[in-house]
mmCIF file of C-alpha atoms in Angstrom:
data_model
loop_
_atom_site.group_PDB
_atom_site.id
_atom_site.type_symbol
_atom_site.label_atom_id
_atom_site.label_comp_id
_atom_site.label_asym_id
_atom_site.label_seq_id
_atom_site.Cartn_x
_atom_site.Cartn_y
_atom_site.Cartn_z
ATOM 1 C CA MET A 101 22.387 2.011 -78.776
ATOM 2 C CA LYS A 102 24.182 -1.026 -80.000
ATOM 3 C CA TRP A 103 25.350 -3.953 -77.864
ATOM 4 C CA ILE A 104 28.294 -5.757 -79.240
ATOM 5 C CA VAL A 105 29.391 -9.086 -77.692
ATOM 6 C CA LEU A 106 33.125 -10.255 -78.380
ATOM 7 C CA GLU A 107 33.047 -13.840 -79.759
ATOM 8 C CA GLU A 108 36.675 -14.513 -79.428
ATOM 9 C CA ASN A 109 38.178 -16.655 -76.799
ATOM 10 C CA PRO A 110 38.172 -14.550 -73.517
ATOM 11 C CA LYS A 111 41.093 -16.257 -71.785
ATOM 12 C CA PRO A 112 43.155 -15.285 -69.724
ATOM 13 C CA ASP A 113 40.554 -12.447 -68.886
ATOM 14 C CA GLN A 114 37.983 -14.945 -67.556
ATOM 15 C CA TYR A 115 34.809 -12.867 -68.595
ATOM 16 C CA ILE A 116 32.817 -12.364 -71.743
ATOM 17 C CA ALA A 117 32.880 -8.744 -72.760
ATOM 18 C CA ILE A 118 29.637 -6.794 -73.825
ATOM 19 C CA ILE A 119 30.386 -3.348 -75.155
ATOM 20 C CA ALA A 120 27.548 -0.750 -75.295
ATOM 21 C CA VAL A 121 27.912 2.090 -77.849
ATOM 22 C CA ASP A 122 25.816 4.774 -79.422
ATOM 23 C CA ASP A 123 24.202 4.056 -82.723
ATOM 24 C CA GLU A 124 26.426 6.677 -84.570
ATOM 25 C CA ARG A 125 29.628 5.636 -83.116
ATOM 26 C CA PHE A 126 31.744 3.436 -85.220
ATOM 27 C CA VAL A 127 33.600 1.090 -82.989
ATOM 28 C CA GLU A 128 36.915 -0.432 -84.022
ATOM 29 C CA VAL A 129 36.090 -3.638 -82.097
ATOM 30 C CA GLU A 130 33.627 -4.556 -84.812
ATOM 31 C CA LYS A 131 36.487 -5.710 -86.988
ATOM 32 C CA LYS A 132 37.027 -8.524 -84.513
ATOM 33 C CA PRO A 133 34.777 -11.548 -84.209
ATOM 34 C CA CYS A 134 31.755 -10.262 -82.649
ATOM 35 C CA SER A 135 27.745 -10.210 -82.731
ATOM 36 C CA VAL A 136 25.844 -6.961 -82.585
ATOM 37 C CA PHE A 137 22.531 -6.661 -81.091
ATOM 38 C CA LYS A 138 19.836 -3.840 -80.575
ATOM 39 C CA THR A 139 18.818 -4.659 -77.050
ATOM 40 C CA ASN A 140 20.808 -5.570 -73.862
ATOM 41 C CA GLU A 141 18.727 -8.622 -73.371
ATOM 42 C CA GLU A 142 19.689 -10.061 -76.817
ATOM 43 C CA ALA A 143 23.314 -9.363 -75.918
ATOM 44 C CA LEU A 144 23.107 -11.152 -72.616
ATOM 45 C CA ILE A 145 21.459 -14.242 -74.149
ATOM 46 C CA ARG A 146 24.521 -14.652 -76.407
ATOM 47 C CA ALA A 147 26.934 -13.712 -73.764
ATOM 48 C CA ARG A 148 25.479 -16.337 -71.397
ATOM 49 C CA GLU A 149 25.816 -19.004 -74.353
ATOM 50 C CA LEU A 150 29.509 -18.010 -74.826
ATOM 51 C CA ARG A 151 30.195 -18.045 -71.081
ATOM 52 C CA SER A 152 29.234 -21.642 -71.053
ATOM 53 C CA PHE A 153 31.180 -22.537 -74.301
ATOM 54 C CA PHE A 154 34.246 -20.960 -73.072
ATOM 55 C CA ASN A 155 33.738 -22.084 -69.444
ATOM 56 C CA VAL A 156 34.396 -18.667 -67.814
ATOM 57 C CA ARG A 157 32.718 -17.166 -64.620
ATOM 58 C CA ASN A 158 31.654 -13.744 -65.589
ATOM 59 C CA ILE A 159 30.187 -11.380 -68.123
ATOM 60 C CA ARG A 160 31.355 -7.725 -68.068
ATOM 61 C CA ILE A 161 29.542 -4.830 -69.680
ATOM 62 C CA PHE A 162 31.610 -1.813 -70.788
ATOM 63 C CA PHE A 163 29.597 1.499 -71.076
ATOM 64 C CA VAL A 164 30.263 4.585 -73.403
ATOM 65 C CA ASP A 165 31.219 6.697 -70.263
ATOM 66 C CA GLY A 166 33.979 4.552 -69.473
ATOM 67 C CA HIS A 167 32.837 2.322 -66.578
ATOM 68 C CA SER A 168 32.045 -1.287 -66.538
ATOM 69 C CA SER A 169 30.065 -3.757 -64.594
ATOM 70 C CA ILE A 170 30.150 -7.505 -64.030
ATOM 71 C CA VAL A 171 26.850 -9.155 -64.603
#
């Protein structure tokens, strides 16, 4: 599993996006400014840093099966 944290300005969405994908799956989003992590803990640490930097309220994780959750 790869955990991708989008590094671009999240506004107007007001959340930092983390995308969870299978290791084998190529994700088009990797062409955008992002960081890739092997664990969700590492991804959450980076997302919290970006949340403070961009001054947004939430972190949202998008999963392979199509659902998402706010952390």
